[in-house]
GROMACS .gro file of C-alpha atoms in nm:
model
  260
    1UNK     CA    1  12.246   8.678  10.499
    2UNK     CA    2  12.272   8.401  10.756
    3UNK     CA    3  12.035   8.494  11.005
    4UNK     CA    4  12.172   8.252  11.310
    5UNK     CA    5  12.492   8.260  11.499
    6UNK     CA    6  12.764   7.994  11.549
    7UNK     CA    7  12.686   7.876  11.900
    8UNK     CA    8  13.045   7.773  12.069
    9UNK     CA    9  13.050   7.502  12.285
   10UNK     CA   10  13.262   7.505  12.592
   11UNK     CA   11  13.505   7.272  12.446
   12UNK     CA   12  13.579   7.536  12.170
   13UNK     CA   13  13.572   7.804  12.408
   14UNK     CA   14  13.856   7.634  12.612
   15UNK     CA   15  14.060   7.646  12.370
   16UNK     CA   16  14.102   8.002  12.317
   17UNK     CA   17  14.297   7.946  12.670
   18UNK     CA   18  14.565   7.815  12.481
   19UNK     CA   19  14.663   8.203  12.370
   20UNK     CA   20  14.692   8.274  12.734
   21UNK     CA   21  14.965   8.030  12.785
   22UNK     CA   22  15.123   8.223  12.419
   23UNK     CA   23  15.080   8.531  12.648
   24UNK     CA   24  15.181   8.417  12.952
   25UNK     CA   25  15.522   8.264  12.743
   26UNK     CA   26  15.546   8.565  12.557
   27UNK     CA   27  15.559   8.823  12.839
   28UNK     CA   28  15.820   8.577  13.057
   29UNK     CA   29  16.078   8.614  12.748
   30UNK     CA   30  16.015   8.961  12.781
   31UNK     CA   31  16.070   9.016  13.149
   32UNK     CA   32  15.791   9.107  13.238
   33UNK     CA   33  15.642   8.934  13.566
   34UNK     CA   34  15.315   8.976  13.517
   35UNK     CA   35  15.176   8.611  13.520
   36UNK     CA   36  15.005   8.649  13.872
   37UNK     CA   37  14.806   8.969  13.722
   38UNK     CA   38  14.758   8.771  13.386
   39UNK     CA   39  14.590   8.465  13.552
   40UNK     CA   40  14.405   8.651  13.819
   41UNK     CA   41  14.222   8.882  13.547
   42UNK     CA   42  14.132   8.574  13.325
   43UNK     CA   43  13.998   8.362  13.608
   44UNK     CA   44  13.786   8.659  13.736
   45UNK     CA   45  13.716   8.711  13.420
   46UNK     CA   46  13.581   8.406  13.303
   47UNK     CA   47  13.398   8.381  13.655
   48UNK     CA   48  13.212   8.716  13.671
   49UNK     CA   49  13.089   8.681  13.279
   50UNK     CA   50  12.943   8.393  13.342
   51UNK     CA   51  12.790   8.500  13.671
   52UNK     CA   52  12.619   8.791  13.488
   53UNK     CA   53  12.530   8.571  13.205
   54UNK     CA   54  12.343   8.335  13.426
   55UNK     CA   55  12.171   8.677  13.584
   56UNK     CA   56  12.128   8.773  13.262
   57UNK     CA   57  11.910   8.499  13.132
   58UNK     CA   58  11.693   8.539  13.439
   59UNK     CA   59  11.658   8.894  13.404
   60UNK     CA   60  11.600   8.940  13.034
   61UNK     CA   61  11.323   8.678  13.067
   62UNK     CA   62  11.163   8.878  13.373
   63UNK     CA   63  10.884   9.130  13.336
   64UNK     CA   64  10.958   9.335  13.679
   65UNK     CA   65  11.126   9.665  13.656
   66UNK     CA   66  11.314   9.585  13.983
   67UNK     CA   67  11.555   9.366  13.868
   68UNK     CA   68  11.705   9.522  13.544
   69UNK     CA   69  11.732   9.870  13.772
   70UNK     CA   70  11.869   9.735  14.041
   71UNK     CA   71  12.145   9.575  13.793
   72UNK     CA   72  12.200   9.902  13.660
   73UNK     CA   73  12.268  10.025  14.010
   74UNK     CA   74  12.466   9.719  14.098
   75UNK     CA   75  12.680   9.859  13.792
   76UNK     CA   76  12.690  10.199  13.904
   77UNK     CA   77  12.814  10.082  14.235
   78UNK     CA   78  13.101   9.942  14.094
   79UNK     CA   79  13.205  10.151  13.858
   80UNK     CA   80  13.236  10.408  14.166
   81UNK     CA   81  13.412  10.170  14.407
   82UNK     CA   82  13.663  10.101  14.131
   83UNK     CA   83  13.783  10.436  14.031
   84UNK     CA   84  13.786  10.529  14.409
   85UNK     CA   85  13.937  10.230  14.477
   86UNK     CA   86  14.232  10.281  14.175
   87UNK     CA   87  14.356  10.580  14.367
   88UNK     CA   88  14.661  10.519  14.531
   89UNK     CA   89  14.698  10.890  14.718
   90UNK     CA   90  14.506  10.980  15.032
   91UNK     CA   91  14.225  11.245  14.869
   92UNK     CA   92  13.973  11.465  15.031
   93UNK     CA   93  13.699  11.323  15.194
   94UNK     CA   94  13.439  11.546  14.990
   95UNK     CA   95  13.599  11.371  14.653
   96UNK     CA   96  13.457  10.988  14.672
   97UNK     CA   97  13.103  11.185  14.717
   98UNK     CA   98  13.180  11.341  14.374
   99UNK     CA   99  13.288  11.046  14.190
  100UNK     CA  100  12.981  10.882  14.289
  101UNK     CA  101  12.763  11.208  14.186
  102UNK     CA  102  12.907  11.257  13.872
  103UNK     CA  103  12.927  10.894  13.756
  104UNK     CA  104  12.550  10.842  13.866
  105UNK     CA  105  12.464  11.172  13.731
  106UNK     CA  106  12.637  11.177  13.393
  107UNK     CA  107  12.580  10.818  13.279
  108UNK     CA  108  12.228  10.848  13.377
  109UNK     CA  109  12.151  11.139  13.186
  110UNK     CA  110  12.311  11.009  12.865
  111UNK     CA  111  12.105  10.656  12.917
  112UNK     CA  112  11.815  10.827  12.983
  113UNK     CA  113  11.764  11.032  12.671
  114UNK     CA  114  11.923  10.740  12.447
  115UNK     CA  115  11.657  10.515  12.556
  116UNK     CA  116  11.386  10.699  12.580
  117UNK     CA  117  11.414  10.959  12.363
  118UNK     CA  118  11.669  10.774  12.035
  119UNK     CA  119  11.559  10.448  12.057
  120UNK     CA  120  11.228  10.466  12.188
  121UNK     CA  121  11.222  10.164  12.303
  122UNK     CA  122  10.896  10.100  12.561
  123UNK     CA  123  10.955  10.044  12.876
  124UNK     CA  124  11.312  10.183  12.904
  125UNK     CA  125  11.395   9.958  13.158
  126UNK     CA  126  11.316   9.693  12.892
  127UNK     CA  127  11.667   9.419  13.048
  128UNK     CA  128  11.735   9.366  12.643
  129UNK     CA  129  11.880   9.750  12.583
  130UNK     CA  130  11.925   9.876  12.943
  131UNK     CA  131  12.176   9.632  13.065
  132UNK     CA  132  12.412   9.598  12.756
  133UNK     CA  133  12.401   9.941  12.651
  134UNK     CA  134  12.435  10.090  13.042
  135UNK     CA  135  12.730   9.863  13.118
  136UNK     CA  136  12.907  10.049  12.824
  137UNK     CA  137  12.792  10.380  12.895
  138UNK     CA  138  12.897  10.383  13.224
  139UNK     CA  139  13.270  10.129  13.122
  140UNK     CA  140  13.342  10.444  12.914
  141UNK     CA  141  13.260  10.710  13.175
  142UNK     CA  142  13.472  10.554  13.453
  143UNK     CA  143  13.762  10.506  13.271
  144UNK     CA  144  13.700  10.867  13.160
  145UNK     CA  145  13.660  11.018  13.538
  146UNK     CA  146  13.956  10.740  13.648
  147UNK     CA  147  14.185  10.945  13.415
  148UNK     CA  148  14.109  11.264  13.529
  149UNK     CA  149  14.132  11.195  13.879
  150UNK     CA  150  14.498  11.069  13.839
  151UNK     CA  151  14.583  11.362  13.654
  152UNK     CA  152  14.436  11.615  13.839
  153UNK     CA  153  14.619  11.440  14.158
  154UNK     CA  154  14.966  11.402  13.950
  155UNK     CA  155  14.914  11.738  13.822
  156UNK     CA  156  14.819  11.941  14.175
  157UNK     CA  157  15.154  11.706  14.316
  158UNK     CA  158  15.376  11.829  14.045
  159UNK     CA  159  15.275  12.178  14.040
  160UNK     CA  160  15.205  12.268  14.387
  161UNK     CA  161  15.403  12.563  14.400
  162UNK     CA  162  15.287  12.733  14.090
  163UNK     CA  163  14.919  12.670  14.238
  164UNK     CA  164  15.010  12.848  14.571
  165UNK     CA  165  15.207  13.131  14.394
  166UNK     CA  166  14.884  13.244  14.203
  167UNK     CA  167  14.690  13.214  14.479
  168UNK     CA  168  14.926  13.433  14.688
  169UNK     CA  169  14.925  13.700  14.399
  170UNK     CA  170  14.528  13.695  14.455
  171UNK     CA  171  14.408  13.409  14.270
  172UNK     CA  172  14.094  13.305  14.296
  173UNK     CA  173  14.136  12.880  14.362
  174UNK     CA  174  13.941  12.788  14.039
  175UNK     CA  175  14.174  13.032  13.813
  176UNK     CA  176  14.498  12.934  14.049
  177UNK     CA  177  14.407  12.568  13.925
  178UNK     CA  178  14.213  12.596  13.591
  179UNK     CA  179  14.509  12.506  13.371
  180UNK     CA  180  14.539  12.192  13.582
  181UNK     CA  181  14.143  12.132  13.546
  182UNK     CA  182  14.158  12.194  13.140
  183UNK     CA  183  14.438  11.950  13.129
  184UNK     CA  184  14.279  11.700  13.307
  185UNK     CA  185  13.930  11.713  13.104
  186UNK     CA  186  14.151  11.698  12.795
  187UNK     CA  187  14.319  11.387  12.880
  188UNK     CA  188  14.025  11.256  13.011
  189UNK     CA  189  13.844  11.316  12.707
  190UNK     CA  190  14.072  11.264  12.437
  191UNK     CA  191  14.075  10.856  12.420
  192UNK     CA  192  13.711  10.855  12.342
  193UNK     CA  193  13.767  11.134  12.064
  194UNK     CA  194  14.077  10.909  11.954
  195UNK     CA  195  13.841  10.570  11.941
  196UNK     CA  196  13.567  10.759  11.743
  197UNK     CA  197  13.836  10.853  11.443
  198UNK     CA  198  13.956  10.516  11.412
  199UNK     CA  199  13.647  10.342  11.379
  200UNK     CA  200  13.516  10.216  11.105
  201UNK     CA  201  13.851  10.238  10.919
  202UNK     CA  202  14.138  10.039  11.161
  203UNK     CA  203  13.845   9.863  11.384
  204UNK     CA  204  13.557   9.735  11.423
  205UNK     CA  205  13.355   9.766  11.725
  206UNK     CA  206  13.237   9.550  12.005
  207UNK     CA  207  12.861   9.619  11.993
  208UNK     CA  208  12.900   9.597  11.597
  209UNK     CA  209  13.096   9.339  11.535
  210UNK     CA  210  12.846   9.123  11.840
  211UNK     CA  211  12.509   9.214  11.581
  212UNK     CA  212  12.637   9.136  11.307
  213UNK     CA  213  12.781   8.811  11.435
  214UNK     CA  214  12.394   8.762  11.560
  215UNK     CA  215  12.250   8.848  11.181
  216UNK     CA  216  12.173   9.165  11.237
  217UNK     CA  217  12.171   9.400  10.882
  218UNK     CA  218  12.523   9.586  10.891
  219UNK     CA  219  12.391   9.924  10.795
  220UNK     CA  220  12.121   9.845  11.127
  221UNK     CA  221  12.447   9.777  11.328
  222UNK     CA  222  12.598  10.049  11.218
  223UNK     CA  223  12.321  10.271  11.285
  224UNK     CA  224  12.312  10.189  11.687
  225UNK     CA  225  12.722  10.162  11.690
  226UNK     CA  226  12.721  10.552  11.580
  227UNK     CA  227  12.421  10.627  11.825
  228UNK     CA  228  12.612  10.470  12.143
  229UNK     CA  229  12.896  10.650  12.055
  230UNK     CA  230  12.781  10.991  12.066
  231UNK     CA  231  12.617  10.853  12.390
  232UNK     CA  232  12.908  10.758  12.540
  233UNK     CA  233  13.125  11.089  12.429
  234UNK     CA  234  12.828  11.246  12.619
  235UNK     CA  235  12.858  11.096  12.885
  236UNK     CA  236  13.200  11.095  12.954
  237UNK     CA  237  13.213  11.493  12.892
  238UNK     CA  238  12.931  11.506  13.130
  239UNK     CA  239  13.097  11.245  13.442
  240UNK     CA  240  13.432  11.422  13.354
  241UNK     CA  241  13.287  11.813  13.360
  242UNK     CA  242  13.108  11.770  13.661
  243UNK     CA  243  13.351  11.584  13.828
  244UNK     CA  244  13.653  11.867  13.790
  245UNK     CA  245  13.419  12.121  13.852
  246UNK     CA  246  13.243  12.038  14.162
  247UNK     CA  247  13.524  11.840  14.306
  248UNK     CA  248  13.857  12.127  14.300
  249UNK     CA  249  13.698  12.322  14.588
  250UNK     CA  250  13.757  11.998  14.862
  251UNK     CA  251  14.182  12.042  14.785
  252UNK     CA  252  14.124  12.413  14.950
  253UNK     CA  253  13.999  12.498  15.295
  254UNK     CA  254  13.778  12.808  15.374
  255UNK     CA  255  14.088  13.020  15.361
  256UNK     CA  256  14.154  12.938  15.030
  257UNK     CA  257  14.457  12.753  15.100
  258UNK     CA  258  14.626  12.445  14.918
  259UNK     CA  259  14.576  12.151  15.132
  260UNK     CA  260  14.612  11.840  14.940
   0.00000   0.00000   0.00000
């Protein structure tokens, strides 16, 4: 096996713009005015990958435990800001101090143990696994807390009065709202599950496709893409969980009343 990777110039690169002009052409026959979103997302795109790949070189080639950490955190930070920042509703105070617990809490965890404990890999903060593997740990488990924050919000909208009639027939608030929360986890959870059946058979993923492309054995690649999975479903159940859980209580005040 070819043990060294293509390197593409920027010359190359530059011309994989010439799809976004195909896209750009494609979604104006269609109707769809989207070519202000389209461009914004590829320049910051382009911009902040190359930003973190400049950091990156500096950091991977850096003995000090500070600065892969306090990328992680820079990471966590953002993943929070942009799932509170998604919502579109006026919510609860006591709910942005939730997203940012459960996130933190959740991803952490799941890192943690498949650092320390799977891989093994000495010192855990070593930039080379912590970074890459982090920033999809923690992709995975915003998306998955983003989803069931709009559908717990849609959901408590939509269904207000069925909420308030069980709670005036005695509910307690956690069983006036528990279909809402099991709803919420499920759809929440369920594009994870759905990305776990199809690989392997319809795709090929990222971290996979990125070692092998580097020369890495496919049965090694394949080895770590399973392990970060099961990571990542962790972690999303745990973000998602302890998000629902701890978070229902601030749309009731002390009198167990409805107030979102």
């Amino acid at each position: 096996m070819n043990k060294g990777i293509i390197n593409l110039s920027n010359q190359q690169l530059a011309l994989t713009y010439i799809l976004v002009a195909v896209v750009l052409i494609v979604t104006s026959l269609n109707g769809i005015n989207r070519k202000k979103d389209i461009l914004i997302s590829i320049i910051r795109m382009t911009i902040q990958l190359f930003i973190a790949g400049l950091v990156l070189v500096y950091i991977i080639d850096t003995k000090s435990f500070i600065f892969p950490l306090a990328m992680f955190l820079i990471m966590e930070f953002f993943a929070i800001f942009n799932v509170i920042k998604n919502v579109k509703t006026k919510i609860p105070k006591g709910i942005k101090k939730v997203i940012g617990l459960s996130i933190f809490t959740g991803t952490s965890l799941s890192l943690l143990f498949f650092l320390v404990i799977v891989i093994q890999v000495k010192p855990f903060y070593s930039p080379q696994y912590l970074i890459p593997l982090g920033g999809m740990i923690i992709g995975n488990s915003m998306t998955g807390v983003n989803l069931a924050l709009v559908t717990l919000l849609e959901n408590l909208k939509n269904r207000r009065e069925e909420v308030e009639a069980s709670l005036m027939l005695g509910a307690s608030p956690k069983d006036a709202i528990n279909n809402i929360l099991e709803v919420s986890f499920d759809t929440a959870f369920l594009p994870t599950l759905n990305s776990m059946k199809n690989m392997g058979i319809i795709s090929l993923p990222g971290m996979m496709t990125g070692q092998i492309l580097s020369g890495t054995s496919p049965m090694i690649a394949i080895k770590y893409q399973i392990a970060i999975m099961i990571a990542i479903l962790a972690s999303v159940c745990i973000c998602v969980f302890l998000f629902l859980y701890l978070s229902y209580k601030n749309f009731f005040n002390k009198d167990d009343q409805l107030i979102f």
